[in-house]
Amino acid sequence: MNKQSRVLLLLLLLLSSFILHPSSFCFASPPLPSFRYYGLLADEYGWPVLRGDNTVVILKNGTNECARYTANELLGNGINYILEAAIDNATGARYAPYALRQGETVTVSVVVNGIEQTLMGGSSLPVVGNPGAAVRVDLNLGTDVDGDGLSDQWETALIINNSGGLYTNIYQVLPGDDFDGDQVSNQGEFGAGTAPEWADDVFEANQWMMNADGLLTLCFWTKQGLTYEIFAAPQALSGQGFTWTHVPFRTSPSSTERMNSTAAQSSRTFFYVTPTNTYKMYRLEIHR
Ligand SMILES: [Ca+2]
Ligand SMILES: [Ca+2]
Ligand SMILES: [Ca+2]
């Protein structure tokens, strides 16, 4: 059989196969760029999850698993999980069982040591967006039965158990109260990852000085994985408030200046700012 005959025979075999088994020739939609869900997964105490390989974040469409990620390290600025949703072009069959389509409803599950956890904000996610786009969704383990934004586990372990009988249930623990009297509300302490029952544990600049390079140096205790930023303001005019604006800062005297924010890599962080005549006030914030 010459080459031309072999090609013809192959085409005839393919055609007969399609006629006999049309279902084996489904025309699947090709993949498009993925849609990304990403953010910070925090535990019941508001602390970023940075532990071993036992915490898995799973993206689902109904009961169908579409993506999963093991959250065990800080990936970038305040991110410890990424879910890549594979997207097809919504014509014909899906190119893979895990492929999603723009506008579809998805949920997230977090499994720790094989046990599915409750998420304070529930399991719903924004619907699948445009191919190539991304949306940030921060997740917090725990329950919030009283709906006050504080995890019930945090309220119980840190305030009720340290209240000497003053509080007996989570409904008595109020976000705006300051249980330890350190001038930071219970809600502020939950967001900062500081202890609400211990006044010495508070988010503040505990050192403030000019270094040998002439840089204004601020030192503060941080929670690894949380994101911090700095603002500055000129002196307030009489009867007016401060006008705060981002200022460039370094995280070491020799590093490149950055503008917006940085995730803490350890429990103590330094910001270095080039002083100017414009700004008289500086303010640290936790970006959540
Ligand atoms: Ca609560
Ligand atoms: Ca406090
Ligand atoms: Ca405190």
PDB file of C-alpha atoms and ligand atoms in Angstrom:
ATOM      1  CA  MET A   1       0.000   0.000   0.000  1.00  0.00           C
ATOM      2  CA  ASN A   2       1.461   3.347  -0.997  1.00  0.00           C
ATOM      3  CA  LYS A   3       1.517   6.392   1.278  1.00  0.00           C
ATOM      4  CA  GLN A   4      -1.549   8.026  -0.354  1.00  0.00           C
ATOM      5  CA  SER A   5      -3.587   4.830   0.139  1.00  0.00           C
ATOM      6  CA  ARG A   6      -2.531   4.576   3.792  1.00  0.00           C
ATOM      7  CA  VAL A   7      -3.701   8.176   4.464  1.00  0.00           C
ATOM      8  CA  LEU A   8      -7.026   7.468   2.728  1.00  0.00           C
ATOM      9  CA  LEU A   9      -7.508   4.252   4.735  1.00  0.00           C
ATOM     10  CA  LEU A  10      -6.765   6.131   7.994  1.00  0.00           C
ATOM     11  CA  LEU A  11      -9.346   8.806   7.130  1.00  0.00           C
ATOM     12  CA  LEU A  12     -11.943   6.137   6.313  1.00  0.00           C
ATOM     13  CA  LEU A  13     -11.221   4.386   9.624  1.00  0.00           C
ATOM     14  CA  LEU A  14     -11.600   7.662  11.523  1.00  0.00           C
ATOM     15  CA  LEU A  15     -14.866   8.446   9.687  1.00  0.00           C
ATOM     16  CA  SER A  16     -16.317   4.995  10.349  1.00  0.00           C
ATOM     17  CA  SER A  17     -15.317   5.285  13.984  1.00  0.00           C
ATOM     18  CA  PHE A  18     -17.160   8.606  14.247  1.00  0.00           C
ATOM     19  CA  ILE A  19     -20.279   7.137  12.575  1.00  0.00           C
ATOM     20  CA  LEU A  20     -20.257   4.075  14.835  1.00  0.00           C
ATOM     21  CA  HIS A  21     -19.288   5.920  18.022  1.00  0.00           C
ATOM     22  CA  PRO A  22     -20.280   9.584  17.700  1.00  0.00           C
ATOM     23  CA  SER A  23     -20.085  10.117  21.464  1.00  0.00           C
ATOM     24  CA  SER A  24     -16.338   9.493  21.366  1.00  0.00           C
ATOM     25  CA  PHE A  25     -15.959  12.615  19.246  1.00  0.00           C
ATOM     26  CA  CYS A  26     -17.348  15.315  21.493  1.00  0.00           C
ATOM     27  CA  PHE A  27     -15.927  18.700  20.599  1.00  0.00           C
ATOM     28  CA  ALA A  28     -14.723  20.072  23.929  1.00  0.00           C
ATOM     29  CA  SER A  29     -14.255  23.780  24.542  1.00  0.00           C
ATOM     30  CA  PRO A  30     -10.624  24.748  24.655  1.00  0.00           C
ATOM     31  CA  PRO A  31      -9.220  26.215  27.890  1.00  0.00           C
ATOM     32  CA  LEU A  32      -9.048  29.957  28.451  1.00  0.00           C
ATOM     33  CA  PRO A  33      -6.795  31.758  30.936  1.00  0.00           C
ATOM     34  CA  SER A  34      -7.772  30.803  34.482  1.00  0.00           C
ATOM     35  CA  PHE A  35      -9.715  32.963  36.932  1.00  0.00           C
ATOM     36  CA  ARG A  36      -7.907  33.307  40.241  1.00  0.00           C
ATOM     37  CA  TYR A  37      -9.231  33.424  43.809  1.00  0.00           C
ATOM     38  CA  TYR A  38      -6.569  34.439  46.301  1.00  0.00           C
ATOM     39  CA  GLY A  39      -6.197  35.949  49.744  1.00  0.00           C
ATOM     40  CA  LEU A  40      -5.284  35.371  53.332  1.00  0.00           C
ATOM     41  CA  LEU A  41      -6.599  32.414  55.305  1.00  0.00           C
ATOM     42  CA  ALA A  42      -6.535  33.152  59.037  1.00  0.00           C
ATOM     43  CA  ASP A  43      -7.268  30.800  61.917  1.00  0.00           C
ATOM     44  CA  GLU A  44      -9.869  31.229  64.682  1.00  0.00           C
ATOM     45  CA  TYR A  45      -7.601  33.777  66.381  1.00  0.00           C
ATOM     46  CA  GLY A  46      -7.143  35.923  63.292  1.00  0.00           C
ATOM     47  CA  TRP A  47      -3.605  34.660  62.757  1.00  0.00           C
ATOM     48  CA  PRO A  48      -2.503  33.881  59.184  1.00  0.00           C
ATOM     49  CA  VAL A  49      -2.227  30.110  58.600  1.00  0.00           C
ATOM     50  CA  LEU A  50       1.434  29.375  57.945  1.00  0.00           C
ATOM     51  CA  ARG A  51       1.756  25.909  59.452  1.00  0.00           C
ATOM     52  CA  GLY A  52       2.604  22.488  57.933  1.00  0.00           C
ATOM     53  CA  ASP A  53       0.823  20.750  55.106  1.00  0.00           C
ATOM     54  CA  ASN A  54      -2.401  19.941  56.919  1.00  0.00           C
ATOM     55  CA  THR A  55      -4.580  22.856  55.756  1.00  0.00           C
ATOM     56  CA  VAL A  56      -6.133  22.537  52.305  1.00  0.00           C
ATOM     57  CA  VAL A  57      -8.316  25.159  50.600  1.00  0.00           C
ATOM     58  CA  ILE A  58     -10.696  23.665  48.026  1.00  0.00           C
ATOM     59  CA  LEU A  59     -12.738  25.358  45.283  1.00  0.00           C
ATOM     60  CA  LYS A  60     -16.016  23.624  44.448  1.00  0.00           C
ATOM     61  CA  ASN A  61     -18.825  23.914  41.955  1.00  0.00           C
ATOM     62  CA  GLY A  62     -21.609  22.070  43.780  1.00  0.00           C
ATOM     63  CA  THR A  63     -19.924  18.877  44.954  1.00  0.00           C
ATOM     64  CA  ASN A  64     -17.431  18.935  42.100  1.00  0.00           C
ATOM     65  CA  GLU A  65     -13.893  19.859  43.181  1.00  0.00           C
ATOM     66  CA  CYS A  66     -12.364  22.353  40.767  1.00  0.00           C
ATOM     67  CA  ALA A  67      -9.079  23.373  42.425  1.00  0.00           C
ATOM     68  CA  ARG A  68      -7.202  22.935  45.699  1.00  0.00           C
ATOM     69  CA  TYR A  69      -4.278  24.577  47.469  1.00  0.00           C
ATOM     70  CA  THR A  70      -2.268  23.679  50.561  1.00  0.00           C
ATOM     71  CA  ALA A  71      -1.913  26.837  52.684  1.00  0.00           C
ATOM     72  CA  ASN A  72       1.392  26.559  54.495  1.00  0.00           C
ATOM     73  CA  GLU A  73       3.464  29.617  53.648  1.00  0.00           C
ATOM     74  CA  LEU A  74       3.329  33.307  52.912  1.00  0.00           C
ATOM     75  CA  LEU A  75       3.265  33.738  49.131  1.00  0.00           C
ATOM     76  CA  GLY A  76       3.411  37.497  48.813  1.00  0.00           C
ATOM     77  CA  ASN A  77       1.866  40.558  50.254  1.00  0.00           C
ATOM     78  CA  GLY A  78      -0.577  39.073  52.727  1.00  0.00           C
ATOM     79  CA  ILE A  79      -1.485  36.046  50.605  1.00  0.00           C
ATOM     80  CA  ASN A  80      -1.288  32.426  51.666  1.00  0.00           C
ATOM     81  CA  TYR A  81      -3.653  30.711  49.253  1.00  0.00           C
ATOM     82  CA  ILE A  82      -4.373  30.779  45.524  1.00  0.00           C
ATOM     83  CA  LEU A  83      -7.081  28.845  43.719  1.00  0.00           C
ATOM     84  CA  GLU A  84      -6.765  28.753  39.944  1.00  0.00           C
ATOM     85  CA  ALA A  85     -10.176  28.185  38.403  1.00  0.00           C
ATOM     86  CA  ALA A  86      -9.739  26.577  34.991  1.00  0.00           C
ATOM     87  CA  ILE A  87     -12.069  28.253  32.491  1.00  0.00           C
ATOM     88  CA  ASP A  88     -13.380  27.045  29.151  1.00  0.00           C
ATOM     89  CA  ASN A  89     -15.168  29.037  26.489  1.00  0.00           C
ATOM     90  CA  ALA A  90     -18.654  27.706  27.275  1.00  0.00           C
ATOM     91  CA  THR A  91     -19.362  26.118  23.901  1.00  0.00           C
ATOM     92  CA  GLY A  92     -19.940  22.386  23.711  1.00  0.00           C
ATOM     93  CA  ALA A  93     -18.711  20.066  26.421  1.00  0.00           C
ATOM     94  CA  ARG A  94     -16.298  21.222  29.108  1.00  0.00           C
ATOM     95  CA  TYR A  95     -12.719  20.477  28.196  1.00  0.00           C
ATOM     96  CA  ALA A  96     -12.208  18.949  31.661  1.00  0.00           C
ATOM     97  CA  PRO A  97     -14.535  17.967  34.542  1.00  0.00           C
ATOM     98  CA  TYR A  98     -12.977  20.625  36.760  1.00  0.00           C
ATOM     99  CA  ALA A  99     -13.354  23.430  34.196  1.00  0.00           C
ATOM    100  CA  LEU A 100     -15.609  26.338  35.134  1.00  0.00           C
ATOM    101  CA  ARG A 101     -17.469  28.949  33.173  1.00  0.00           C
ATOM    102  CA  GLN A 102     -17.764  32.669  33.667  1.00  0.00           C
ATOM    103  CA  GLY A 103     -20.657  33.555  35.980  1.00  0.00           C
ATOM    104  CA  GLU A 104     -20.869  30.135  37.621  1.00  0.00           C
ATOM    105  CA  THR A 105     -21.437  29.835  41.359  1.00  0.00           C
ATOM    106  CA  VAL A 106     -18.617  28.365  43.422  1.00  0.00           C
ATOM    107  CA  THR A 107     -17.883  27.750  47.096  1.00  0.00           C
ATOM    108  CA  VAL A 108     -14.772  27.291  49.177  1.00  0.00           C
ATOM    109  CA  SER A 109     -14.011  24.609  51.767  1.00  0.00           C
ATOM    110  CA  VAL A 110     -11.096  24.507  54.183  1.00  0.00           C
ATOM    111  CA  VAL A 111     -10.037  21.087  55.434  1.00  0.00           C
ATOM    112  CA  VAL A 112      -7.620  20.793  58.367  1.00  0.00           C
ATOM    113  CA  ASN A 113      -6.248  17.346  59.151  1.00  0.00           C
ATOM    114  CA  GLY A 114      -9.014  15.837  57.041  1.00  0.00           C
ATOM    115  CA  ILE A 115     -11.813  17.691  58.864  1.00  0.00           C
ATOM    116  CA  GLU A 116     -13.849  20.358  57.082  1.00  0.00           C
ATOM    117  CA  GLN A 117     -13.831  23.648  58.992  1.00  0.00           C
ATOM    118  CA  THR A 118     -16.426  26.353  59.462  1.00  0.00           C
ATOM    119  CA  LEU A 119     -15.645  29.726  57.931  1.00  0.00           C
ATOM    120  CA  MET A 120     -16.807  32.892  59.699  1.00  0.00           C
ATOM    121  CA  GLY A 121     -17.964  34.479  56.461  1.00  0.00           C
ATOM    122  CA  GLY A 122     -19.550  31.298  55.114  1.00  0.00           C
ATOM    123  CA  SER A 123     -18.431  29.270  52.119  1.00  0.00           C
ATOM    124  CA  SER A 124     -19.790  31.394  49.251  1.00  0.00           C
ATOM    125  CA  LEU A 125     -17.364  33.069  46.872  1.00  0.00           C
ATOM    126  CA  PRO A 126     -17.944  35.697  44.191  1.00  0.00           C
ATOM    127  CA  VAL A 127     -19.066  34.052  40.940  1.00  0.00           C
ATOM    128  CA  VAL A 128     -16.397  33.072  38.427  1.00  0.00           C
ATOM    129  CA  GLY A 129     -15.152  36.195  36.689  1.00  0.00           C
ATOM    130  CA  ASN A 130     -13.431  37.024  33.406  1.00  0.00           C
ATOM    131  CA  PRO A 131     -10.687  34.660  32.189  1.00  0.00           C
ATOM    132  CA  GLY A 132      -7.326  36.019  33.333  1.00  0.00           C
ATOM    133  CA  ALA A 133      -8.861  38.148  36.093  1.00  0.00           C
ATOM    134  CA  ALA A 134      -8.611  37.630  39.865  1.00  0.00           C
ATOM    135  CA  VAL A 135     -10.485  38.462  43.039  1.00  0.00           C
ATOM    136  CA  ARG A 136      -9.198  38.670  46.588  1.00  0.00           C
ATOM    137  CA  VAL A 137     -11.216  36.846  49.254  1.00  0.00           C
ATOM    138  CA  ASP A 138      -9.802  36.687  52.776  1.00  0.00           C
ATOM    139  CA  LEU A 139     -11.006  33.714  54.806  1.00  0.00           C
ATOM    140  CA  ASN A 140     -11.254  33.284  58.574  1.00  0.00           C
ATOM    141  CA  LEU A 141     -11.733  29.929  60.282  1.00  0.00           C
ATOM    142  CA  GLY A 142     -14.225  29.732  63.123  1.00  0.00           C
ATOM    143  CA  THR A 143     -17.843  30.471  63.881  1.00  0.00           C
ATOM    144  CA  ASP A 144     -19.527  33.791  64.600  1.00  0.00           C
ATOM    145  CA  VAL A 145     -22.875  32.798  66.101  1.00  0.00           C
ATOM    146  CA  ASP A 146     -23.501  36.261  67.581  1.00  0.00           C
ATOM    147  CA  GLY A 147     -22.550  37.965  64.296  1.00  0.00           C
ATOM    148  CA  ASP A 148     -20.227  40.525  65.882  1.00  0.00           C
ATOM    149  CA  GLY A 149     -17.214  39.975  63.603  1.00  0.00           C
ATOM    150  CA  LEU A 150     -15.204  38.283  66.384  1.00  0.00           C
ATOM    151  CA  SER A 151     -14.783  34.527  66.182  1.00  0.00           C
ATOM    152  CA  ASP A 152     -16.649  32.786  68.988  1.00  0.00           C
ATOM    153  CA  GLN A 153     -13.548  30.677  69.704  1.00  0.00           C
ATOM    154  CA  TRP A 154     -11.467  33.855  70.165  1.00  0.00           C
ATOM    155  CA  GLU A 155     -14.124  35.429  72.405  1.00  0.00           C
ATOM    156  CA  THR A 156     -14.350  32.310  74.556  1.00  0.00           C
ATOM    157  CA  ALA A 157     -10.671  31.412  74.879  1.00  0.00           C
ATOM    158  CA  LEU A 158      -9.257  34.908  75.356  1.00  0.00           C
ATOM    159  CA  ILE A 159     -11.927  36.989  77.037  1.00  0.00           C
ATOM    160  CA  ILE A 160     -14.523  34.768  78.707  1.00  0.00           C
ATOM    161  CA  ASN A 161     -11.884  32.376  80.096  1.00  0.00           C
ATOM    162  CA  ASN A 162      -9.841  35.337  81.405  1.00  0.00           C
ATOM    163  CA  SER A 163     -12.726  37.403  82.762  1.00  0.00           C
ATOM    164  CA  GLY A 164     -12.823  35.828  86.220  1.00  0.00           C
ATOM    165  CA  GLY A 165     -16.523  35.121  85.797  1.00  0.00           C
ATOM    166  CA  LEU A 166     -17.387  38.613  84.552  1.00  0.00           C
ATOM    167  CA  TYR A 167     -18.470  37.191  81.200  1.00  0.00           C
ATOM    168  CA  THR A 168     -20.175  33.869  80.740  1.00  0.00           C
ATOM    169  CA  ASN A 169     -21.224  33.938  77.080  1.00  0.00           C
ATOM    170  CA  ILE A 170     -20.143  35.402  73.755  1.00  0.00           C
ATOM    171  CA  TYR A 171     -23.072  37.837  73.596  1.00  0.00           C
ATOM    172  CA  GLN A 172     -21.525  39.766  76.490  1.00  0.00           C
ATOM    173  CA  VAL A 173     -18.231  40.268  74.651  1.00  0.00           C
ATOM    174  CA  LEU A 174     -18.651  43.426  72.572  1.00  0.00           C
ATOM    175  CA  PRO A 175     -16.401  44.444  69.651  1.00  0.00           C
ATOM    176  CA  GLY A 176     -16.230  48.068  70.802  1.00  0.00           C
ATOM    177  CA  ASP A 177     -15.245  47.247  74.392  1.00  0.00           C
ATOM    178  CA  ASP A 178     -11.627  47.332  75.537  1.00  0.00           C
ATOM    179  CA  PHE A 179     -11.360  44.375  77.918  1.00  0.00           C
ATOM    180  CA  ASP A 180      -7.692  44.865  78.880  1.00  0.00           C
ATOM    181  CA  GLY A 181      -7.802  48.671  78.859  1.00  0.00           C
ATOM    182  CA  ASP A 182      -4.892  49.135  76.416  1.00  0.00           C
ATOM    183  CA  GLN A 183      -6.848  51.731  74.351  1.00  0.00           C
ATOM    184  CA  VAL A 184      -7.452  49.227  71.532  1.00  0.00           C
ATOM    185  CA  SER A 185     -10.944  47.770  71.185  1.00  0.00           C
ATOM    186  CA  ASN A 186     -11.601  44.046  71.223  1.00  0.00           C
ATOM    187  CA  GLN A 187     -12.308  44.279  67.492  1.00  0.00           C
ATOM    188  CA  GLY A 188      -9.033  46.123  66.915  1.00  0.00           C
ATOM    189  CA  GLU A 189      -7.130  43.423  68.811  1.00  0.00           C
ATOM    190  CA  PHE A 190      -8.794  40.656  66.792  1.00  0.00           C
ATOM    191  CA  GLY A 191      -7.770  42.395  63.556  1.00  0.00           C
ATOM    192  CA  ALA A 192      -4.219  42.983  64.797  1.00  0.00           C
ATOM    193  CA  GLY A 193      -3.729  39.481  66.165  1.00  0.00           C
ATOM    194  CA  THR A 194      -2.911  40.902  69.606  1.00  0.00           C
ATOM    195  CA  ALA A 195      -4.140  39.522  72.927  1.00  0.00           C
ATOM    196  CA  PRO A 196      -7.354  41.235  74.097  1.00  0.00           C
ATOM    197  CA  GLU A 197      -6.754  40.137  77.687  1.00  0.00           C
ATOM    198  CA  TRP A 198      -3.177  41.428  77.918  1.00  0.00           C
ATOM    199  CA  ALA A 199      -2.606  45.194  77.912  1.00  0.00           C
ATOM    200  CA  ASP A 200       1.107  44.869  77.101  1.00  0.00           C
ATOM    201  CA  ASP A 201       0.256  43.176  73.812  1.00  0.00           C
ATOM    202  CA  VAL A 202      -0.910  46.044  71.641  1.00  0.00           C
ATOM    203  CA  PHE A 203      -0.246  47.286  68.105  1.00  0.00           C
ATOM    204  CA  GLU A 204       1.934  50.380  68.365  1.00  0.00           C
ATOM    205  CA  ALA A 205       5.335  51.746  67.381  1.00  0.00           C
ATOM    206  CA  ASN A 206       7.463  50.819  70.373  1.00  0.00           C
ATOM    207  CA  GLN A 207      10.641  52.410  69.021  1.00  0.00           C
ATOM    208  CA  TRP A 208      10.884  55.666  67.123  1.00  0.00           C
ATOM    209  CA  MET A 209      14.301  57.115  66.275  1.00  0.00           C
ATOM    210  CA  MET A 210      16.669  58.465  63.620  1.00  0.00           C
ATOM    211  CA  ASN A 211      19.248  55.897  62.538  1.00  0.00           C
ATOM    212  CA  ALA A 212      22.865  56.500  61.495  1.00  0.00           C
ATOM    213  CA  ASP A 213      21.777  56.912  57.845  1.00  0.00           C
ATOM    214  CA  GLY A 214      19.411  59.728  58.748  1.00  0.00           C
ATOM    215  CA  LEU A 215      16.330  57.576  58.235  1.00  0.00           C
ATOM    216  CA  LEU A 216      13.368  57.821  60.547  1.00  0.00           C
ATOM    217  CA  THR A 217      13.074  54.309  62.010  1.00  0.00           C
ATOM    218  CA  LEU A 218       9.887  52.818  63.411  1.00  0.00           C
ATOM    219  CA  CYS A 219       9.921  49.450  65.126  1.00  0.00           C
ATOM    220  CA  PHE A 220       6.759  47.544  66.033  1.00  0.00           C
ATOM    221  CA  TRP A 221       5.608  44.051  66.967  1.00  0.00           C
ATOM    222  CA  THR A 222       3.880  42.302  64.118  1.00  0.00           C
ATOM    223  CA  LYS A 223       1.994  39.135  63.344  1.00  0.00           C
ATOM    224  CA  GLN A 224       3.742  37.205  60.602  1.00  0.00           C
ATOM    225  CA  GLY A 225       1.660  37.290  57.421  1.00  0.00           C
ATOM    226  CA  LEU A 226      -0.419  40.366  58.279  1.00  0.00           C
ATOM    227  CA  THR A 227       0.065  43.379  56.034  1.00  0.00           C
ATOM    228  CA  TYR A 228       1.194  46.739  57.384  1.00  0.00           C
ATOM    229  CA  GLU A 229       1.382  50.191  55.866  1.00  0.00           C
ATOM    230  CA  ILE A 230       2.421  53.676  56.882  1.00  0.00           C
ATOM    231  CA  PHE A 231       0.813  57.043  56.331  1.00  0.00           C
ATOM    232  CA  ALA A 232       2.063  60.557  56.998  1.00  0.00           C
ATOM    233  CA  ALA A 233       0.400  63.930  57.409  1.00  0.00           C
ATOM    234  CA  PRO A 234       1.426  67.561  57.658  1.00  0.00           C
ATOM    235  CA  GLN A 235       0.658  69.239  60.938  1.00  0.00           C
ATOM    236  CA  ALA A 236      -3.085  69.745  61.339  1.00  0.00           C
ATOM    237  CA  LEU A 237      -4.336  73.238  60.718  1.00  0.00           C
ATOM    238  CA  SER A 238      -6.316  74.756  63.553  1.00  0.00           C
ATOM    239  CA  GLY A 239      -9.773  73.204  63.704  1.00  0.00           C
ATOM    240  CA  GLN A 240      -9.009  70.693  60.957  1.00  0.00           C
ATOM    241  CA  GLY A 241      -8.012  67.051  61.046  1.00  0.00           C
ATOM    242  CA  PHE A 242      -4.932  65.453  59.581  1.00  0.00           C
ATOM    243  CA  THR A 243      -4.707  64.663  55.879  1.00  0.00           C
ATOM    244  CA  TRP A 244      -3.061  61.260  55.732  1.00  0.00           C
ATOM    245  CA  THR A 245      -1.238  59.995  52.667  1.00  0.00           C
ATOM    246  CA  HIS A 246       0.943  56.982  51.845  1.00  0.00           C
ATOM    247  CA  VAL A 247       4.657  57.729  52.086  1.00  0.00           C
ATOM    248  CA  PRO A 248       7.519  55.688  50.633  1.00  0.00           C
ATOM    249  CA  PHE A 249       9.330  53.452  53.113  1.00  0.00           C
ATOM    250  CA  ARG A 250      11.963  50.758  53.257  1.00  0.00           C
ATOM    251  CA  THR A 251      11.899  47.519  55.228  1.00  0.00           C
ATOM    252  CA  SER A 252      15.683  47.655  55.695  1.00  0.00           C
ATOM    253  CA  PRO A 253      18.011  50.651  55.388  1.00  0.00           C
ATOM    254  CA  SER A 254      19.448  49.308  52.105  1.00  0.00           C
ATOM    255  CA  SER A 255      16.276  47.975  50.465  1.00  0.00           C
ATOM    256  CA  THR A 256      14.362  49.684  47.666  1.00  0.00           C
ATOM    257  CA  GLU A 257      11.689  52.169  48.694  1.00  0.00           C
ATOM    258  CA  ARG A 258       8.106  50.949  48.383  1.00  0.00           C
ATOM    259  CA  MET A 259       4.845  52.845  48.599  1.00  0.00           C
ATOM    260  CA  ASN A 260       1.917  50.785  49.697  1.00  0.00           C
ATOM    261  CA  SER A 261       2.241  47.967  52.161  1.00  0.00           C
ATOM    262  CA  THR A 262       4.272  44.967  53.194  1.00  0.00           C
ATOM    263  CA  ALA A 263       3.510  41.663  54.856  1.00  0.00           C
ATOM    264  CA  ALA A 264       5.420  41.020  58.081  1.00  0.00           C
ATOM    265  CA  GLN A 265       7.991  38.253  57.723  1.00  0.00           C
ATOM    266  CA  SER A 266       8.575  37.911  61.458  1.00  0.00           C
ATOM    267  CA  SER A 267       7.234  39.031  64.819  1.00  0.00           C
ATOM    268  CA  ARG A 268       9.134  42.335  64.748  1.00  0.00           C
ATOM    269  CA  THR A 269       9.187  44.759  61.822  1.00  0.00           C
ATOM    270  CA  PHE A 270      11.110  47.950  61.044  1.00  0.00           C
ATOM    271  CA  PHE A 271       9.990  50.686  58.654  1.00  0.00           C
ATOM    272  CA  TYR A 272      12.563  53.248  57.479  1.00  0.00           C
ATOM    273  CA  VAL A 273      11.306  56.572  56.130  1.00  0.00           C
ATOM    274  CA  THR A 274      13.275  59.443  54.595  1.00  0.00           C
ATOM    275  CA  PRO A 275      12.231  62.458  56.653  1.00  0.00           C
ATOM    276  CA  THR A 276      10.917  65.546  54.866  1.00  0.00           C
ATOM    277  CA  ASN A 277       9.849  68.982  55.964  1.00  0.00           C
ATOM    278  CA  THR A 278       6.323  68.262  54.716  1.00  0.00           C
ATOM    279  CA  TYR A 279       5.275  65.565  57.134  1.00  0.00           C
ATOM    280  CA  LYS A 280       5.093  65.944  60.890  1.00  0.00           C
ATOM    281  CA  MET A 281       2.924  62.960  61.812  1.00  0.00           C
ATOM    282  CA  TYR A 282       3.187  59.263  60.938  1.00  0.00           C
ATOM    283  CA  ARG A 283       0.629  56.526  61.387  1.00  0.00           C
ATOM    284  CA  LEU A 284       0.947  52.743  61.120  1.00  0.00           C
ATOM    285  CA  GLU A 285      -2.006  50.676  59.946  1.00  0.00           C
ATOM    286  CA  ILE A 286      -2.829  47.041  59.480  1.00  0.00           C
ATOM    287  CA  HIS A 287      -4.228  46.440  56.023  1.00  0.00           C
ATOM    288  CA  ARG A 288      -6.999  43.850  56.108  1.00  0.00           C
TER     289      ARG A 288
HETATM  290 CA    CA B   1     -18.692  36.174  67.681  1.00  0.00          CA
HETATM  291 CA    CA B   2      -7.744  46.089  74.286  1.00  0.00          CA
HETATM  292 CA    CA B   3      -4.120  43.827  74.248  1.00  0.00          CA
END
